[in-house]
Coordinates of C-alpha atoms in Angstrom, one line a residue:
M1 CA 83.1 41.1 52.5
S2 CA 85.5 39.7 55.1
H3 CA 85.1 40.3 58.8
L4 CA 88.3 42.5 58.7
D5 CA 86.8 44.6 55.9
D6 CA 83.6 45.1 58.0
I7 CA 85.7 46.3 60.9
L8 CA 87.8 48.6 58.8
K9 CA 84.7 50.2 57.2
S10 CA 82.8 50.6 60.5
R11 CA 82.7 53.8 62.5
R12 CA 86.2 54.8 63.7
D13 CA 85.6 57.5 66.4
T14 CA 82.9 56.5 69.0
R15 CA 81.3 59.5 70.8
H16 CA 78.3 57.8 72.4
F17 CA 78.9 55.0 75.0
T18 CA 76.7 52.8 77.2
C19 CA 77.4 52.6 80.9
D20 CA 78.7 49.0 80.6
E21 CA 82.1 48.5 82.2
V22 CA 85.0 47.4 80.0
P23 CA 86.6 44.1 81.3
D24 CA 90.3 44.2 82.0
E25 CA 90.9 41.3 79.6
V26 CA 89.4 43.4 76.8
I27 CA 91.8 46.3 77.5
Q28 CA 94.8 44.0 77.9
K29 CA 94.1 42.2 74.6
A30 CA 93.8 45.6 72.9
L31 CA 97.0 46.9 74.4
Q32 CA 98.8 43.7 73.3
A33 CA 97.5 44.4 69.8
G34 CA 99.0 47.9 70.0
H35 CA 102.3 46.3 71.1
W36 CA 102.3 44.1 68.1
A37 CA 102.1 47.1 65.8
P38 CA 105.1 48.0 63.5
S39 CA 107.7 49.8 65.5
V40 CA 110.4 51.7 63.6
G41 CA 113.8 50.2 64.4
L42 CA 112.2 48.1 67.2
T43 CA 112.3 51.3 69.3
D44 CA 109.3 50.3 71.5
A45 CA 108.7 54.0 71.9
T46 CA 104.9 53.7 72.4
R47 CA 103.6 54.3 76.0
Y48 CA 100.1 53.8 77.4
Y49 CA 98.3 55.5 80.4
L50 CA 94.9 54.3 81.6
I51 CA 92.5 56.6 83.2
K52 CA 89.4 55.5 85.3
S53 CA 89.3 58.3 87.8
D54 CA 86.3 60.7 87.5
E55 CA 88.4 63.5 88.9
V56 CA 91.1 63.1 86.2
K57 CA 88.4 62.8 83.5
S58 CA 86.7 66.0 84.7
S59 CA 90.0 67.9 84.6
I60 CA 90.7 66.7 81.0
K61 CA 87.1 67.6 80.1
M62 CA 87.7 71.2 81.3
L63 CA 90.8 71.4 79.0
F64 CA 88.7 70.2 76.1
L65 CA 86.0 72.8 76.7
D66 CA 88.5 75.6 76.9
Y67 CA 90.3 74.6 73.7
N68 CA 87.1 73.8 71.9
K69 CA 85.8 77.4 72.6
K70 CA 88.9 78.7 70.8
A71 CA 88.5 76.3 68.0
E72 CA 84.9 77.5 67.5
E73 CA 86.2 81.0 67.0
L74 CA 88.4 80.0 64.0
T75 CA 85.5 80.2 61.6
D76 CA 83.6 83.4 60.8
N77 CA 80.8 81.5 59.0
L78 CA 77.9 81.7 61.4
E79 CA 76.1 78.7 60.0
Q80 CA 79.3 76.6 60.3
K81 CA 79.9 77.9 63.8
E82 CA 76.4 76.9 64.9
L83 CA 76.8 73.4 63.4
Y84 CA 80.2 73.1 65.1
R85 CA 78.6 73.9 68.5
S86 CA 76.0 71.2 67.9
L87 CA 78.6 68.4 67.3
K88 CA 79.4 66.0 70.0
L89 CA 83.2 65.8 69.7
E90 CA 84.1 63.8 72.8
A91 CA 82.9 61.5 75.6
I92 CA 85.6 62.1 78.1
E93 CA 83.4 61.8 81.2
E94 CA 80.8 59.3 79.7
A95 CA 83.3 56.7 78.5
P96 CA 84.2 54.1 81.2
I97 CA 87.9 54.2 80.4
G98 CA 90.3 56.8 79.1
L99 CA 93.5 55.9 77.4
I100 CA 96.5 58.1 76.5
I101 CA 98.6 56.7 73.7
A102 CA 102.0 58.5 73.6
Y103 CA 105.5 58.1 72.3
D104 CA 108.8 58.5 74.1
R105 CA 111.1 61.0 72.4
S106 CA 114.1 60.0 74.5
V107 CA 114.6 57.0 72.2
L108 CA 116.0 59.6 69.7
N109 CA 118.9 60.2 72.0
Q110 CA 120.5 56.9 70.8
F111 CA 121.3 55.8 67.3
T112 CA 118.1 54.0 66.1
I113 CA 117.5 52.4 62.8
G114 CA 114.7 54.0 61.0
T115 CA 114.9 57.4 62.6
I116 CA 117.8 58.7 60.6
G117 CA 115.6 60.2 57.9
S118 CA 112.8 61.5 60.1
N119 CA 112.6 62.1 63.9
E120 CA 108.8 61.7 63.5
A121 CA 109.1 58.0 62.7
V122 CA 108.6 57.1 66.4
K123 CA 105.3 59.0 66.3
F124 CA 104.2 57.1 63.2
S125 CA 104.9 53.9 65.1
S126 CA 102.5 55.0 67.9
V127 CA 99.9 55.9 65.4
C128 CA 100.1 52.3 64.1
A129 CA 99.6 51.1 67.7
A130 CA 96.5 53.3 68.0
Q131 CA 95.1 51.7 64.8
N132 CA 95.7 48.2 66.1
I133 CA 94.0 49.0 69.4
W134 CA 91.0 50.3 67.6
L135 CA 90.9 47.2 65.4
S136 CA 91.1 44.9 68.5
L137 CA 88.4 46.8 70.4
T138 CA 86.1 46.8 67.5
E139 CA 86.5 43.1 66.9
Q140 CA 85.7 42.5 70.6
G141 CA 82.5 44.6 70.4
Y142 CA 83.8 47.9 71.9
G143 CA 84.6 51.3 70.5
M144 CA 87.2 54.0 70.8
G145 CA 87.0 57.8 70.2
W146 CA 90.1 60.0 69.6
V147 CA 90.1 63.4 71.3
S148 CA 92.7 65.8 69.9
I149 CA 91.1 69.1 70.7
L150 CA 93.3 69.9 73.6
N151 CA 96.1 72.2 74.6
Y152 CA 98.8 69.5 74.7
Y153 CA 101.1 71.5 76.9
E154 CA 98.5 71.9 79.6
F155 CA 97.4 68.3 79.0
K156 CA 100.9 67.0 79.9
K157 CA 101.2 69.5 82.8
I158 CA 98.0 68.4 84.7
L159 CA 98.8 64.7 84.2
D160 CA 102.4 65.3 85.2
L161 CA 103.7 63.4 82.2
P162 CA 107.5 63.3 81.8
E163 CA 109.0 65.9 79.4
N164 CA 110.0 63.2 77.0
I165 CA 106.5 61.7 76.7
E166 CA 104.4 63.1 73.8
P167 CA 100.7 62.2 73.7
L168 CA 98.9 61.5 70.4
G169 CA 95.7 62.4 72.2
Y170 CA 93.1 61.2 74.7
F171 CA 91.1 58.1 73.7
C172 CA 87.7 57.2 75.1
I173 CA 86.9 53.5 75.4
G174 CA 83.7 51.7 76.0
K175 CA 80.6 49.9 74.6
P176 CA 79.2 51.9 71.6
A177 CA 75.7 53.2 72.2
T178 CA 75.0 53.6 68.4
N179 CA 76.4 52.6 65.1
Y180 CA 75.8 56.1 63.5
N181 CA 73.9 54.4 60.6
N182 CA 77.2 52.8 59.7
Q183 CA 78.8 56.1 58.6
P184 CA 81.1 58.7 60.3
M185 CA 79.1 60.9 62.7
L186 CA 80.5 64.1 61.0
Q187 CA 79.2 62.8 57.7
Q188 CA 75.9 61.9 59.2
L189 CA 75.5 65.4 60.6
H190 CA 76.6 66.9 57.2
W191 CA 79.8 68.4 58.4
K192 CA 81.8 66.8 55.6
K193 CA 81.4 63.8 53.3
K194 CA 84.1 61.2 53.3
S195 CA 85.4 60.4 49.8
E196 CA 84.4 57.1 48.4
A197 CA 87.9 55.9 47.4
P198 CA 91.5 56.6 48.4
I199 CA 93.4 59.4 46.7
C200 CA 96.4 57.8 45.0
T201 CA 98.7 59.2 42.4
E202 CA 101.4 57.2 40.6
I203 CA 104.8 58.9 40.4
N204 CA 106.8 57.7 37.4
E205 CA 109.5 60.4 37.1
I206 CA 111.9 62.4 39.3
R207 CA 112.7 66.0 39.4
K208 CA 116.4 66.7 39.3
I209 CA 117.6 69.3 41.9
N210 CA 120.8 71.1 40.8
N211 CA 122.2 74.5 41.3
I212 CA 119.4 75.9 43.5
D213 CA 119.0 79.6 42.9
F214 CA 119.0 81.6 46.1
D215 CA 117.3 84.4 44.1
V216 CA 119.4 87.2 45.6
K217 CA 118.6 90.5 44.0
S218 CA 120.8 93.6 44.1
N219 CA 119.4 96.5 46.0
Q220 CA 120.0 99.6 43.9
K221 CA 120.5 102.6 46.1
T222 CA 119.6 106.2 45.2
E223 CA 121.2 107.2 41.9
N224 CA 122.4 110.5 43.4
R225 CA 124.0 108.8 46.4
P226 CA 127.2 110.9 46.4
D227 CA 125.1 114.1 46.6
F228 CA 122.8 112.6 49.3
E229 CA 125.8 111.5 51.4
T230 CA 127.4 115.0 51.1
L231 CA 124.2 116.7 52.3
L232 CA 123.9 114.1 55.1
Q233 CA 127.4 114.6 56.3
E234 CA 127.0 118.4 56.2
K235 CA 123.8 118.0 58.4
I236 CA 125.7 115.9 60.9
D237 CA 128.7 118.2 61.1
S238 CA 126.5 121.3 61.4
K239 CA 125.0 120.2 64.7
T240 CA 126.1 122.2 67.8
K241 CA 129.1 120.1 68.7
P242 CA 132.7 119.6 67.6
V243 CA 132.9 117.5 64.4
G244 CA 132.9 113.8 65.2
S245 CA 132.5 114.4 69.0
L246 CA 129.5 112.0 69.1
G247 CA 131.6 109.2 67.8
T248 CA 129.6 106.0 67.0
L249 CA 126.3 107.9 67.3
E250 CA 127.3 109.9 64.2
T251 CA 128.3 106.7 62.4
L252 CA 124.9 105.2 63.2
A253 CA 123.0 108.3 62.2
F254 CA 124.8 108.3 58.9
Q255 CA 124.1 104.6 58.3
M256 CA 120.5 105.0 59.3
S257 CA 119.9 107.8 56.9
T258 CA 121.5 106.1 54.0
V259 CA 119.6 102.8 54.6
F260 CA 116.3 104.7 54.8
E261 CA 117.4 107.2 52.1
N262 CA 116.1 110.0 54.2
L263 CA 117.9 113.0 55.8
N264 CA 115.4 112.8 58.6
P265 CA 115.4 109.1 59.4
K266 CA 112.8 107.6 61.7
I267 CA 112.7 104.1 63.0
T268 CA 109.2 102.7 62.7
K269 CA 107.7 99.5 64.3
P270 CA 111.0 98.0 65.4
T271 CA 110.8 94.2 65.5
I272 CA 113.0 91.4 66.8
I273 CA 112.5 87.9 65.5
V274 CA 113.7 84.9 67.4
F275 CA 114.2 81.8 65.3
A276 CA 114.2 78.5 67.2
A277 CA 115.2 75.0 66.1
D278 CA 116.8 71.8 67.3
H279 CA 120.1 70.3 66.1
G280 CA 120.9 66.6 65.7
I281 CA 124.5 67.3 66.9
A282 CA 123.0 68.1 70.4
N283 CA 122.6 64.4 71.0
H284 CA 126.4 64.0 71.1
G285 CA 127.1 65.9 74.4
V286 CA 128.2 69.2 72.9
S287 CA 125.9 71.1 75.4
D288 CA 125.3 71.0 79.1
Y289 CA 121.6 71.2 78.5
P290 CA 119.3 68.6 77.0
Q291 CA 117.7 69.2 73.6
D292 CA 114.2 69.7 75.2
V293 CA 115.4 73.0 76.6
T294 CA 114.8 74.5 73.2
R295 CA 111.1 73.6 73.5
Q296 CA 111.0 74.8 77.1
M297 CA 112.5 78.2 76.2
V298 CA 110.2 78.8 73.3
T299 CA 107.3 78.2 75.7
N300 CA 109.0 80.7 78.0
F301 CA 109.1 83.2 75.2
L302 CA 105.5 82.7 74.4
E303 CA 104.6 83.2 78.1
G304 CA 106.6 86.4 78.3
G305 CA 109.1 85.2 80.8
A306 CA 112.5 85.4 79.0
A307 CA 115.1 88.1 78.9
I308 CA 114.2 89.1 75.4
N309 CA 110.5 89.6 76.4
V310 CA 111.6 91.9 79.2
F311 CA 113.9 94.0 77.1
C312 CA 111.5 94.2 74.1
K313 CA 108.7 95.4 76.5
Q314 CA 111.1 97.9 78.1
H315 CA 111.9 99.5 74.7
N316 CA 108.5 99.0 72.9
I317 CA 109.9 96.6 70.4
E318 CA 107.6 94.1 68.7
L319 CA 108.7 90.4 69.3
E320 CA 108.0 87.5 67.0
I321 CA 108.9 83.9 67.8
V322 CA 109.5 81.5 64.9
D323 CA 109.4 77.7 65.1
A324 CA 112.0 77.0 62.4
G325 CA 112.4 73.3 63.4
V326 CA 111.9 72.6 67.1
N327 CA 111.5 69.0 68.0
Y328 CA 108.0 69.5 69.4
D329 CA 104.4 70.2 68.2
F330 CA 103.3 73.5 69.7
P331 CA 99.6 74.1 70.3
T332 CA 98.0 75.8 67.3
N333 CA 96.6 78.7 69.4
T334 CA 100.0 80.1 70.4
K335 CA 101.4 83.3 69.1
L336 CA 104.0 81.6 67.1
I337 CA 105.1 81.8 63.5
D338 CA 105.1 78.2 62.2
A339 CA 108.0 77.9 59.7
K340 CA 109.0 74.4 60.8
I341 CA 111.1 72.5 58.3
A342 CA 111.4 69.4 60.3
K343 CA 111.7 68.4 64.0
G344 CA 115.3 69.3 64.2
T345 CA 118.2 68.6 61.8
Q346 CA 120.0 65.3 61.6
S347 CA 123.4 64.8 63.2
F348 CA 126.1 66.0 60.8
L349 CA 128.5 63.7 62.7
H350 CA 126.9 60.8 60.6
V351 CA 124.7 62.2 57.8
P352 CA 123.8 65.6 56.2
A353 CA 121.9 67.8 58.6
M354 CA 119.3 68.5 55.9
S355 CA 118.7 68.2 52.1
E356 CA 119.4 71.0 49.6
T357 CA 115.7 71.4 49.1
E358 CA 115.4 72.1 52.9
V359 CA 118.1 74.7 52.6
Q360 CA 116.2 76.5 49.9
L361 CA 113.0 76.2 52.0
C362 CA 114.8 77.8 54.9
F363 CA 115.8 80.8 52.8
D364 CA 112.3 81.1 51.3
K365 CA 110.5 80.9 54.7
G366 CA 112.9 83.4 56.3
K367 CA 112.4 85.9 53.4
S368 CA 108.6 85.4 53.6
I369 CA 108.5 86.2 57.3
V370 CA 110.4 89.5 56.9
E371 CA 108.4 90.4 53.8
N372 CA 105.2 90.2 55.9
I373 CA 106.8 92.3 58.7
A374 CA 108.0 94.9 56.3
K375 CA 104.4 95.2 54.8
L376 CA 103.2 96.2 58.3
G377 CA 105.5 99.2 58.2
S378 CA 108.6 98.0 60.1
N379 CA 112.0 99.4 58.9
C380 CA 114.2 98.1 61.7
I381 CA 114.5 94.4 62.4
G382 CA 116.7 92.5 64.9
F383 CA 117.5 88.8 64.9
G384 CA 117.8 86.3 67.7
E385 CA 117.9 82.6 68.0
M386 CA 117.3 79.7 70.3
G387 CA 118.5 76.1 69.8
I388 CA 120.4 73.7 72.0
G389 CA 123.5 72.7 70.0
N390 CA 123.5 75.7 67.7
T391 CA 126.8 77.1 68.8
S392 CA 128.3 73.8 67.5
T393 CA 126.6 74.2 64.1
A394 CA 127.6 77.9 63.9
S395 CA 131.2 77.0 64.8
V396 CA 131.5 74.5 62.0
L397 CA 130.0 76.9 59.5
M398 CA 132.3 79.7 60.6
S399 CA 135.3 77.4 60.2
L400 CA 134.3 76.3 56.7
L401 CA 133.3 79.7 55.4
T402 CA 136.3 81.7 56.9
G403 CA 139.1 79.1 56.8
F404 CA 139.8 79.4 60.5
S405 CA 140.6 76.2 62.3
I406 CA 137.7 74.6 64.3
E407 CA 139.6 75.2 67.5
E408 CA 139.5 78.9 66.8
C409 CA 135.8 78.8 66.2
V410 CA 134.6 76.7 69.1
G411 CA 133.5 78.3 72.4
K412 CA 131.7 77.2 75.6
G413 CA 128.2 77.9 74.2
T414 CA 125.8 77.4 77.1
G415 CA 128.7 77.3 79.5
V416 CA 130.3 73.8 79.2
S417 CA 133.3 72.8 81.3
D418 CA 136.8 72.9 80.0
E419 CA 136.8 69.1 79.7
R420 CA 133.5 69.2 77.8
L421 CA 134.9 72.0 75.6
I422 CA 137.7 69.7 74.5
Q423 CA 135.2 67.0 73.8
K424 CA 133.1 69.4 71.8
Q425 CA 136.1 70.5 69.7
N426 CA 137.0 66.8 69.0
I427 CA 133.5 66.0 67.9
L428 CA 133.3 68.9 65.6
K429 CA 136.7 68.3 64.2
K430 CA 135.8 64.7 63.5
A431 CA 132.6 65.9 61.7
I432 CA 134.6 68.3 59.5
D433 CA 137.4 65.7 58.8
S434 CA 134.7 63.1 57.8
Y435 CA 133.0 65.5 55.3
S436 CA 133.6 64.3 51.8
G437 CA 131.1 66.6 50.0
Q438 CA 131.7 69.5 47.7
A439 CA 133.2 72.8 48.8
D440 CA 130.4 75.0 47.4
L441 CA 128.2 76.9 49.7
M442 CA 125.0 74.9 49.1
S443 CA 126.7 71.6 49.8
Q444 CA 128.3 72.9 53.0
L445 CA 125.0 74.5 54.3
S446 CA 123.0 71.3 53.6
Y447 CA 125.5 69.1 55.4
F448 CA 126.2 71.3 58.4
G449 CA 123.5 73.9 58.6
G450 CA 120.8 74.6 61.1
F451 CA 117.2 75.5 60.3
E452 CA 117.1 78.7 62.4
I453 CA 120.5 79.9 61.2
L454 CA 119.6 79.5 57.5
Q455 CA 116.1 81.1 58.0
M456 CA 117.8 84.0 59.6
S457 CA 120.2 84.3 56.6
G458 CA 117.2 84.4 54.3
A459 CA 115.4 86.9 56.5
M460 CA 118.5 89.2 56.6
L461 CA 118.7 89.1 52.8
E462 CA 115.0 90.1 52.5
A463 CA 115.5 92.9 55.1
F464 CA 118.2 94.3 52.9
E465 CA 115.9 94.2 49.9
N466 CA 113.3 96.1 51.9
K467 CA 115.8 98.8 52.9
M468 CA 115.5 97.9 56.6
L469 CA 118.1 98.4 59.3
I470 CA 119.4 94.9 60.2
L471 CA 120.3 94.4 63.9
V472 CA 122.8 91.5 64.4
D473 CA 122.9 89.9 67.8
G474 CA 125.7 87.6 69.0
F475 CA 127.9 84.8 67.6
I476 CA 125.2 82.6 66.0
C477 CA 123.4 85.5 64.4
T478 CA 126.7 86.8 63.1
V479 CA 127.3 83.4 61.5
A480 CA 123.9 83.8 59.8
F481 CA 125.0 87.2 58.6
L482 CA 128.3 85.7 57.3
I483 CA 126.2 83.3 55.2
S484 CA 124.1 86.2 53.9
S485 CA 127.2 88.3 53.1
K486 CA 128.6 85.4 51.0
L487 CA 125.4 85.6 48.9
N488 CA 125.2 89.4 48.8
P489 CA 128.2 91.4 50.1
N490 CA 126.2 94.7 49.9
I491 CA 124.1 93.6 52.9
K492 CA 126.8 95.0 55.3
Q493 CA 125.5 98.5 54.4
N494 CA 122.4 97.8 56.4
A495 CA 123.9 95.8 59.3
V496 CA 124.4 97.1 62.8
F497 CA 126.4 94.7 65.0
C498 CA 124.9 95.3 68.4
H499 CA 127.5 93.7 70.7
C500 CA 130.6 91.6 71.0
S501 CA 129.7 88.3 72.6
A502 CA 131.6 86.5 75.4
E503 CA 131.7 83.5 73.0
K504 CA 135.4 83.6 72.1
A505 CA 135.0 83.1 68.4
H506 CA 132.6 86.1 68.0
L507 CA 135.4 88.8 68.2
K508 CA 137.4 86.8 65.6
L509 CA 134.4 86.7 63.3
L510 CA 133.6 90.4 63.8
N511 CA 137.2 91.2 62.8
Y512 CA 136.9 89.0 59.8
L513 CA 133.8 90.9 58.7
N514 CA 135.6 94.2 59.6
A515 CA 132.6 95.0 61.8
K516 CA 132.6 97.3 64.8
P517 CA 130.1 96.3 67.5
I518 CA 128.2 98.9 69.6
L519 CA 128.5 97.2 73.0
N520 CA 130.7 94.8 74.9
L521 CA 128.8 93.6 77.9
D522 CA 130.0 90.0 78.1
L523 CA 126.6 88.8 76.9
R524 CA 126.3 85.2 75.7
L525 CA 122.6 84.5 76.0
G526 CA 121.3 84.9 72.5
E527 CA 117.6 85.4 71.9
G528 CA 118.3 88.8 70.3
T529 CA 119.0 90.3 73.7
G530 CA 122.0 92.3 72.4
C531 CA 119.8 93.9 69.8
A532 CA 117.2 94.9 72.3
V533 CA 119.8 96.3 74.7
A534 CA 121.6 98.3 71.9
F535 CA 118.3 99.7 70.5
P536 CA 118.2 102.8 72.7
I537 CA 121.6 103.8 71.3
L538 CA 120.1 103.8 67.8
K539 CA 117.2 105.9 69.1
S540 CA 119.8 108.4 70.5
A541 CA 121.5 108.5 67.0
E542 CA 118.1 109.2 65.5
A543 CA 117.2 111.9 68.0
F544 CA 120.4 113.9 67.7
L545 CA 120.2 113.9 63.9
N546 CA 116.5 115.0 63.9
E547 CA 116.2 117.2 66.9
M548 CA 119.6 118.7 67.8
A549 CA 120.1 122.3 66.8
S550 CA 122.5 123.3 64.1
F551 CA 125.1 126.1 64.5
E552 CA 123.0 128.2 62.2
S553 CA 119.6 127.7 63.9
A554 CA 121.1 128.2 67.4
G555 CA 123.1 131.3 66.3
I556 CA 126.4 129.7 67.5
S557 CA 129.7 130.5 65.7
R558 CA 131.5 127.5 64.2
K559 CA 135.2 126.8 64.9

């Protein structure tokens, strides 16, 4: 067996170190080996941070202990839990040197060969660098241990790492104190046995993908619907008021009853889902905010600090946050629904935003999320979104699906200047003019779609199938509804359009859909805030229908 084979087969993660110092020349040689690793498109995105300070090591150790405690609770098997507690999974304070291997996401802001198909390619390059460093250290008689049991958000925060720097983990470096009997420590302690050979499967045929079925079913309403509607209208008109005097509240009460198929409708477990994702088009200056704001705002949602958190808390509405495709790896212990398709779409200025398979996956994941919420007893669901660049995506989709010019469909989004608005219009017009694909819905969605927009569309379709009231927020959510309505026109029966956004194209789209919004408050925040603010009006419609006296019960003469 060659020397290289011996190194490759030896213990990978060292957890026990001697007190010997690591010479600078050893570290420099190892880092040079990392620099020689394959780098996609020669991005040179890998970054290194050395740690020798006992104070810094101690702080990182505390992060590990906190997260490790949570990891321990993930198993209910008492024997496995006890074994997990006994494992030595790090040597943060014992190892002479700590190393952070990270990658710089800002390289994705420029056109880079090799990242067109996957934004994660820069991360893969950094993993190659980590492998080379481990090989070099082992060859020099040293070892390295990879610590990944950390809350990466807190990890970056205490080390004051720039927002664009994403760590692979914390690596302990030093002289190994044991060879673990030439086998992985976890295998030695009977946690799991490593397979003897690689798992490899030959693929010798392709699966053709054509005419993907959205699997939209028709929701059959009550057979005696005319009789039901007659009884419902009589109930509304018999309340102690002039006929029609409660205006939109009467319309909402009628709609609520027909959706729930109940003369005494009751909203149960109202929920708002915020879908978040990143968009490749954001890298072309269509927004005043950098793409990383998507990640920052999702963190804000999870910490309860956003407007939608405040309004949901005010009105006792459940809030769910969905990672549909944010360009970030969120910690696994967050209260987040992981429905990530990829780390953001590609830029439709150059290439399709996603594949047709990813379009179908978006619809499937959106439907599954609502299906699970419906099983918990919710019959009223609102939709919100977050994603820097998603007004651009929504504008293009609106233009294609309605026939309106792109100029009529583009607004200021996050509040761009007049000059930037013209630039935004020109970029989106160029994208549409350059499109040479088919005019069918699937082709258009795959080329110009957004992960969160399409997941919302699938979710709305599933909400209709489950006879839920569908609360539609602003411009982007209405575009998601537009897509759903193209697939199933009956969905409008269940839709409540909560407000008219300050985004100029929203009113035009509402008129196209012949939809009357409840509120007009010049909102343009997104997040589902319009749904939450409009919710008390729905409760008022419910209350008058169920609790208001009738002329007969109150002994009052009718007109």
